[in-house]
Coordinates of C-alpha atoms (C1' of nucleotides) in Angstrom, one line a residue:
Chain A
M1 CA -3.9 22.3 -30.6
T2 CA -2.8 19.3 -32.6
F3 CA -3.7 15.7 -31.9
V4 CA 0.0 14.8 -31.5
K5 CA 1.0 14.6 -27.8
P6 CA 4.4 16.1 -26.9
D7 CA 5.1 13.2 -24.7
D8 CA 4.7 10.8 -27.6
I9 CA 7.2 12.8 -29.6
I10 CA 9.6 13.0 -26.8
Q11 CA 9.4 9.2 -26.2
L12 CA 10.1 8.6 -29.9
I13 CA 13.1 10.9 -29.8
Q14 CA 14.5 9.0 -26.9
E15 CA 13.7 5.6 -28.5
R16 CA 15.7 6.6 -31.5
G17 CA 18.7 7.5 -29.3
Y18 CA 18.5 11.3 -29.6
R19 CA 19.1 13.2 -26.3
L20 CA 16.2 14.9 -24.6
T21 CA 17.3 18.5 -24.5
T22 CA 15.7 21.8 -23.5
A23 CA 15.7 23.1 -27.0
R24 CA 13.8 20.0 -28.3
K25 CA 11.3 20.0 -25.4
K26 CA 10.6 23.7 -25.8
V27 CA 10.2 23.7 -29.5
I28 CA 8.0 20.7 -29.5
G29 CA 6.0 22.4 -26.7
I30 CA 5.4 25.4 -28.9
L31 CA 4.4 23.3 -31.9
A32 CA 2.0 21.2 -29.8
N33 CA 0.2 24.3 -28.6
H34 CA -0.3 25.8 -32.0
S35 CA -2.5 24.3 -34.7
E36 CA -1.5 26.9 -37.2
F37 CA 1.6 26.9 -39.2
L38 CA 4.6 28.6 -37.7
G39 CA 7.9 29.8 -39.1
A40 CA 11.2 29.1 -37.4
Y41 CA 11.3 32.8 -36.3
D42 CA 7.7 32.7 -35.1
I43 CA 8.8 29.9 -32.8
H44 CA 11.8 31.9 -31.7
H45 CA 9.6 34.9 -30.8
L46 CA 7.0 32.7 -29.0
L47 CA 9.8 31.2 -26.9
E48 CA 11.1 34.7 -26.1
Q49 CA 7.7 35.6 -24.8
E50 CA 8.1 32.7 -22.3
N51 CA 11.5 34.0 -21.4
T52 CA 13.1 31.0 -23.1
R53 CA 16.1 31.8 -25.3
I54 CA 16.7 29.1 -27.9
G55 CA 19.1 29.9 -30.8
V56 CA 17.6 30.1 -34.2
A57 CA 20.1 27.5 -35.5
S58 CA 18.8 25.1 -32.9
I59 CA 15.2 25.7 -33.8
Y60 CA 16.0 24.8 -37.3
R61 CA 17.8 21.7 -36.1
V62 CA 14.8 20.6 -34.0
L63 CA 12.5 21.2 -37.1
D64 CA 14.9 19.1 -39.2
L65 CA 14.8 16.3 -36.7
L66 CA 11.0 16.3 -36.5
K67 CA 10.9 16.4 -40.3
S68 CA 13.2 13.4 -40.5
L69 CA 10.9 11.5 -38.0
G70 CA 8.0 12.3 -40.2
L71 CA 6.3 14.3 -37.5
L72 CA 6.3 17.6 -39.2
K73 CA 4.3 19.1 -42.0
S74 CA 5.7 22.1 -43.8
E75 CA 4.3 24.6 -46.3
E76 CA 5.5 27.4 -48.4
F77 CA 3.0 30.2 -48.2
G78 CA 3.5 33.1 -50.6
V79 CA 6.1 34.9 -48.5
G80 CA 8.0 34.6 -45.3
G81 CA 9.7 31.3 -45.8
E82 CA 8.7 27.8 -44.8
K83 CA 6.1 27.3 -42.1
Y84 CA 5.8 24.2 -39.9
R85 CA 3.1 22.3 -38.0
L86 CA 3.0 19.0 -36.2
D87 CA 1.6 16.4 -38.5
N88 CA -1.6 15.1 -36.9
E89 CA -3.8 12.2 -37.8
H90 CA -6.5 14.4 -39.3
S91 CA -4.1 15.9 -41.8
H92 CA -4.4 12.8 -44.0
H93 CA -7.3 11.9 -46.1
H94 CA -7.9 9.6 -49.0
H95 CA -7.2 10.8 -52.5
S96 CA -7.0 9.8 -56.0
H97 CA -4.9 11.5 -58.6
Q98 CA -5.2 10.5 -62.2
L99 CA -4.0 11.5 -65.6
I100 CA -6.4 10.5 -68.3
C101 CA -6.0 10.7 -72.1
S102 CA -9.1 12.4 -73.4
Q103 CA -8.7 10.7 -76.8
C104 CA -7.8 7.1 -76.1
G105 CA -9.0 6.9 -72.5
H106 CA -5.7 5.6 -71.1
T107 CA -5.5 6.3 -67.4
E108 CA -2.4 6.7 -65.3
E109 CA -2.4 6.9 -61.5
L110 CA -0.2 9.7 -60.3
L111 CA 1.9 8.5 -57.4
G112 CA 4.2 10.5 -55.2
E113 CA 3.7 13.0 -52.6
C114 CA 0.2 14.5 -52.5
P115 CA 0.3 18.1 -53.8
I116 CA -3.2 18.8 -52.6
S117 CA -3.0 18.1 -48.9
H118 CA -2.1 21.6 -47.9
I119 CA -4.9 23.0 -50.1
A120 CA -7.3 20.6 -48.4
D121 CA -6.0 21.7 -45.0
K122 CA -6.6 25.3 -45.9
L123 CA -10.0 24.6 -47.3
E124 CA -10.9 22.7 -44.1
R125 CA -10.0 25.7 -42.0
D126 CA -11.7 28.2 -44.4
S127 CA -14.9 26.3 -45.1
G128 CA -15.7 24.4 -42.0
Y129 CA -16.0 21.2 -43.9
Q130 CA -14.3 18.1 -42.6
I131 CA -12.5 17.0 -45.7
E132 CA -12.4 13.2 -46.1
E133 CA -11.3 12.7 -49.6
H134 CA -10.4 14.4 -52.9
W135 CA -10.0 13.6 -56.6
L136 CA -7.7 15.3 -58.9
R137 CA -8.1 14.4 -62.5
F138 CA -6.1 15.8 -65.3
F139 CA -7.4 15.4 -68.9
G140 CA -5.2 15.8 -71.9
V141 CA -3.8 14.2 -75.0
C142 CA -1.2 11.5 -74.4
P143 CA 2.1 11.5 -76.3
L144 CA 1.0 8.6 -78.5
C145 CA -2.3 10.3 -79.5
R146 CA -0.4 13.5 -80.1
E147 CA 1.7 11.9 -82.8
Q148 CA -1.3 11.1 -84.9
Chain B
M1 CA 10.5 30.4 -75.5
T2 CA 7.1 31.5 -74.5
F3 CA 4.3 32.3 -76.8
V4 CA 4.1 35.9 -75.6
K5 CA 5.8 38.2 -77.9
P6 CA 8.0 40.9 -76.3
D7 CA 6.6 43.5 -78.7
D8 CA 3.1 42.8 -77.5
I9 CA 4.1 43.4 -73.9
I10 CA 6.0 46.5 -74.8
Q11 CA 2.9 47.8 -76.7
L12 CA 0.7 47.1 -73.7
I13 CA 3.1 48.9 -71.4
Q14 CA 3.0 52.0 -73.6
E15 CA -0.7 51.9 -74.0
R16 CA -1.1 51.9 -70.3
G17 CA 1.0 55.1 -70.0
Y18 CA 4.2 53.5 -68.6
R19 CA 7.5 54.6 -70.0
L20 CA 9.4 52.3 -72.2
T21 CA 12.8 52.1 -70.4
T22 CA 15.9 50.0 -70.9
A23 CA 15.3 48.1 -67.7
R24 CA 11.8 47.1 -68.8
K25 CA 12.9 46.1 -72.3
K26 CA 15.9 44.1 -71.1
V27 CA 13.9 42.1 -68.4
I28 CA 11.1 41.4 -70.8
G29 CA 13.7 40.3 -73.3
I30 CA 15.2 37.8 -70.9
L31 CA 11.8 36.5 -69.8
A32 CA 10.7 36.0 -73.4
N33 CA 13.7 33.9 -74.1
H34 CA 13.3 31.5 -71.3
S35 CA 10.5 29.1 -70.9
E36 CA 11.6 28.0 -67.5
F37 CA 10.9 29.9 -64.3
L38 CA 13.5 32.4 -63.3
G39 CA 14.3 34.1 -60.1
A40 CA 14.9 37.9 -59.9
Y41 CA 18.6 37.2 -59.3
D42 CA 18.7 34.7 -62.2
I43 CA 17.5 37.5 -64.4
H44 CA 20.1 39.8 -63.0
H45 CA 22.9 37.3 -63.7
L46 CA 21.6 36.6 -67.2
L47 CA 21.6 40.3 -68.0
E48 CA 25.2 40.6 -66.6
Q49 CA 26.2 37.9 -69.1
E50 CA 24.9 40.3 -71.8
N51 CA 27.0 43.1 -70.2
T52 CA 23.8 44.8 -69.2
R53 CA 23.6 46.1 -65.6
I54 CA 20.1 46.5 -64.3
G55 CA 19.7 47.1 -60.6
V56 CA 18.1 44.3 -58.7
A57 CA 15.5 46.7 -57.3
S58 CA 14.5 47.6 -60.9
I59 CA 14.2 44.0 -61.8
Y60 CA 11.8 43.5 -59.0
R61 CA 9.9 46.6 -60.1
V62 CA 9.6 45.3 -63.7
L63 CA 8.4 42.0 -62.3
D64 CA 5.8 43.7 -60.2
L65 CA 4.6 45.7 -63.2
L66 CA 4.3 42.5 -65.3
K67 CA 2.4 40.9 -62.5
S68 CA 0.0 43.8 -62.2
L69 CA -0.6 43.6 -66.0
G70 CA -1.4 39.9 -65.6
L71 CA 1.4 38.9 -67.8
L72 CA 3.5 37.0 -65.3
K73 CA 3.2 33.6 -63.6
S74 CA 5.1 33.0 -60.4
E75 CA 5.8 30.0 -58.3
E76 CA 7.4 29.2 -55.0
F77 CA 9.6 26.2 -55.5
G78 CA 11.0 24.6 -52.3
V79 CA 13.9 27.0 -51.9
G80 CA 15.4 30.1 -53.4
G81 CA 12.5 32.4 -53.3
E82 CA 9.9 33.2 -55.9
K83 CA 10.4 32.4 -59.6
Y84 CA 8.8 34.0 -62.6
R85 CA 7.8 33.2 -66.1
L86 CA 5.8 35.1 -68.7
D87 CA 2.3 33.8 -68.7
N88 CA 1.6 32.2 -72.1
E89 CA -1.6 31.1 -73.6
H90 CA -0.8 27.4 -73.1
S91 CA -0.6 27.9 -69.4
H92 CA -4.4 28.1 -69.1
H93 CA -6.7 25.2 -69.3
H94 CA -10.2 24.6 -68.2
H95 CA -10.8 23.5 -64.7
S96 CA -13.5 22.7 -62.3
H97 CA -13.0 22.9 -58.5
Q98 CA -15.7 21.7 -56.2
L99 CA -16.3 21.1 -52.6
I100 CA -19.0 18.5 -52.1
C101 CA -20.7 17.4 -49.0
S102 CA -20.6 13.6 -48.9
Q103 CA -23.7 13.5 -46.7
C104 CA -26.2 16.0 -48.1
G105 CA -24.7 16.3 -51.5
H106 CA -24.4 20.1 -51.3
T107 CA -21.9 21.3 -53.9
E108 CA -19.9 24.6 -53.9
E109 CA -17.8 25.9 -56.7
L110 CA -14.4 26.9 -55.5
L111 CA -13.5 30.2 -57.0
G112 CA -10.3 32.2 -56.9
E113 CA -6.9 31.6 -58.3
C114 CA -6.3 28.1 -59.5
P115 CA -3.9 26.3 -57.2
I116 CA -3.4 23.5 -59.7
S117 CA -2.1 25.3 -62.7
H118 CA 1.5 24.9 -61.7
I119 CA 1.0 21.2 -61.0
A120 CA -0.5 20.9 -64.5
D121 CA 2.4 22.7 -66.0
K122 CA 4.9 20.4 -64.3
L123 CA 2.8 17.3 -65.2
E124 CA 2.7 18.5 -68.8
R125 CA 6.5 18.7 -68.9
D126 CA 7.1 15.4 -67.1
S127 CA 4.5 13.3 -68.8
G128 CA 4.4 14.6 -72.4
Y129 CA 0.6 14.9 -72.2
Q130 CA -0.9 18.1 -73.4
I131 CA -3.2 18.9 -70.5
E132 CA -6.5 20.5 -71.5
E133 CA -8.5 20.3 -68.4
H134 CA -8.6 19.2 -64.8
W135 CA -11.1 18.5 -62.0
L136 CA -10.4 18.9 -58.4
R137 CA -13.1 17.6 -56.1
F138 CA -13.1 17.7 -52.4
F139 CA -15.4 15.5 -50.5
G140 CA -16.2 16.1 -46.8
V141 CA -18.8 16.8 -44.3
C142 CA -20.3 20.3 -44.4
P143 CA -20.7 22.3 -41.2
L144 CA -24.5 21.7 -41.1
C145 CA -24.2 18.0 -41.4
R146 CA -21.4 18.0 -38.8
E147 CA -23.7 19.4 -36.2
Q148 CA -26.1 16.5 -36.4
Chain C
dT1 C1' 15.9 71.6 -77.3
dG2 C1' 14.4 72.0 -72.8
dC3 C1' 11.2 70.7 -69.0
dT4 C1' 8.7 67.7 -66.0
dT5 C1' 8.5 63.7 -63.6
dA6 C1' 8.4 58.7 -63.9
dT7 C1' 12.0 55.7 -63.3
dT8 C1' 16.4 54.0 -62.1
dG9 C1' 20.6 52.5 -59.4
dA10 C1' 23.1 52.0 -55.3
dA11 C1' 23.1 51.4 -50.7
dA12 C1' 21.0 50.5 -46.5
dT13 C1' 18.0 47.4 -44.4
dA14 C1' 15.1 43.4 -43.2
dC15 C1' 14.2 38.6 -43.2
dT16 C1' 14.9 33.6 -43.9
dA17 C1' 18.3 30.0 -43.7
dT18 C1' 22.8 27.5 -43.1
dA19 C1' 27.8 26.6 -41.6
dT20 C1' 31.2 26.9 -38.2
dC21 C1' 33.2 26.1 -33.8
dA22 C1' 34.1 26.6 -29.0
dA23 C1' 31.3 25.9 -24.9
dT24 C1' 27.8 23.2 -22.7
dA25 C1' 25.0 19.6 -20.9
dA26 C1' 22.8 14.8 -21.6
dG27 C1' 23.1 10.4 -20.1
dG28 C1' 25.7 6.1 -19.6
dA29 C1' 29.9 4.1 -17.1
dG30 C1' 31.9 3.3 -13.0
Chain D
dC1 C1' 26.4 10.4 -7.1
dT2 C1' 30.4 11.8 -10.0
dC3 C1' 33.0 11.6 -14.0
dC4 C1' 33.6 11.3 -18.9
dT5 C1' 32.4 11.2 -23.7
dT6 C1' 30.3 13.3 -27.2
dA7 C1' 25.9 14.8 -29.0
dT8 C1' 24.0 19.2 -28.9
dT9 C1' 23.8 24.1 -28.4
dG10 C1' 24.4 29.3 -29.0
dA11 C1' 26.6 33.0 -31.0
dT12 C1' 28.5 34.6 -34.9
dA13 C1' 29.4 34.9 -39.6
dT14 C1' 27.7 34.3 -44.0
dA15 C1' 24.6 33.8 -47.9
dG16 C1' 20.5 34.6 -50.5
dT17 C1' 16.0 36.9 -51.4
dA18 C1' 13.3 41.1 -51.1
dT19 C1' 12.0 46.0 -50.0
dT20 C1' 12.8 50.9 -49.0
dT21 C1' 15.0 55.2 -49.7
dC22 C1' 16.7 59.1 -52.2
dA23 C1' 19.5 61.5 -55.3
dA24 C1' 20.5 61.1 -60.2
dT25 C1' 18.9 59.9 -64.7
dA26 C1' 16.4 59.6 -68.8
dA27 C1' 11.6 59.1 -71.2
dG28 C1' 8.4 61.5 -73.6
dC29 C1' 5.9 65.7 -74.3
dA30 C1' 5.6 70.8 -75.3

DNA sequence: TGCTTATTGAAATACTATATCAATAAGGAG
DNA sequence: CTCCTTATTGATATAGTATTTCAATAAGCA
């Protein structure tokens, strides 16, 4: 179970002017009841088990919509394509990513999307720790120091 | 260009009792001439441009062989399946991965395959730094401390 | 040179993902 | 509550990646 309530998502969808359709409700329902990552076809199969037939194309469309609303986390595991999960409040933790020159000490903050969050998620599941923060620090020789 | 010489790979293949075939030589030749990551079908197309026709299945077999010999690095980029590159000596740098309890201070070393190396590789290309080392430290509350 | 068998190529198959388009249904207007 | 507009859907076709199968081939040894 995630901490995102289906009703909140449905409300957001309507607020944004999107229609509230069966496909959207069903796919969101499945995602809300599964804390693990699911592939598009996993969702398709789970819906079939509830005797609900939603076209694969529509499942991808709902996933795209949720992604565009920032409500979805996705991961590429080794095989089997992209997997999706509702983005819940616990999936974020503080981090610090730095690139440090081991010769002159110059430090750069690395911005952009966190490449570690999915590792932290997995680690949280595997270790039982509740991860709050991580540091990622790269040490190397900066271009200026390399010239000398 | 990688720093792995095709001849060294070919020698290793023969030492291990595998036959030296055209498919193996050609695929290794392509990989040795490309420092970027290539998909199986990229290799297939590149070989066609040299008027060499190697079946896709065989390309996958060569890639599997190289992987089993530890000579191949692979990555899943966003789309388009797995990509491969010969593993060169510069692709390794020292690292330390730890999981630390922020309450009791208990520290665990995280073993297993380094999930950061490909980030380091990309960073090296993008930043111009020559990365030598990285630390990845996760801070959280361990299962014992969570019970209290 | 011939033999054994590891290896290959082609085709069939499976799976993920996207584009197309007629049919459908959501939701506002009346 | 009914009608109308059009966003949305489902089925199908298509594309790309990956694996399996099996007869044909060629590598390497005697």
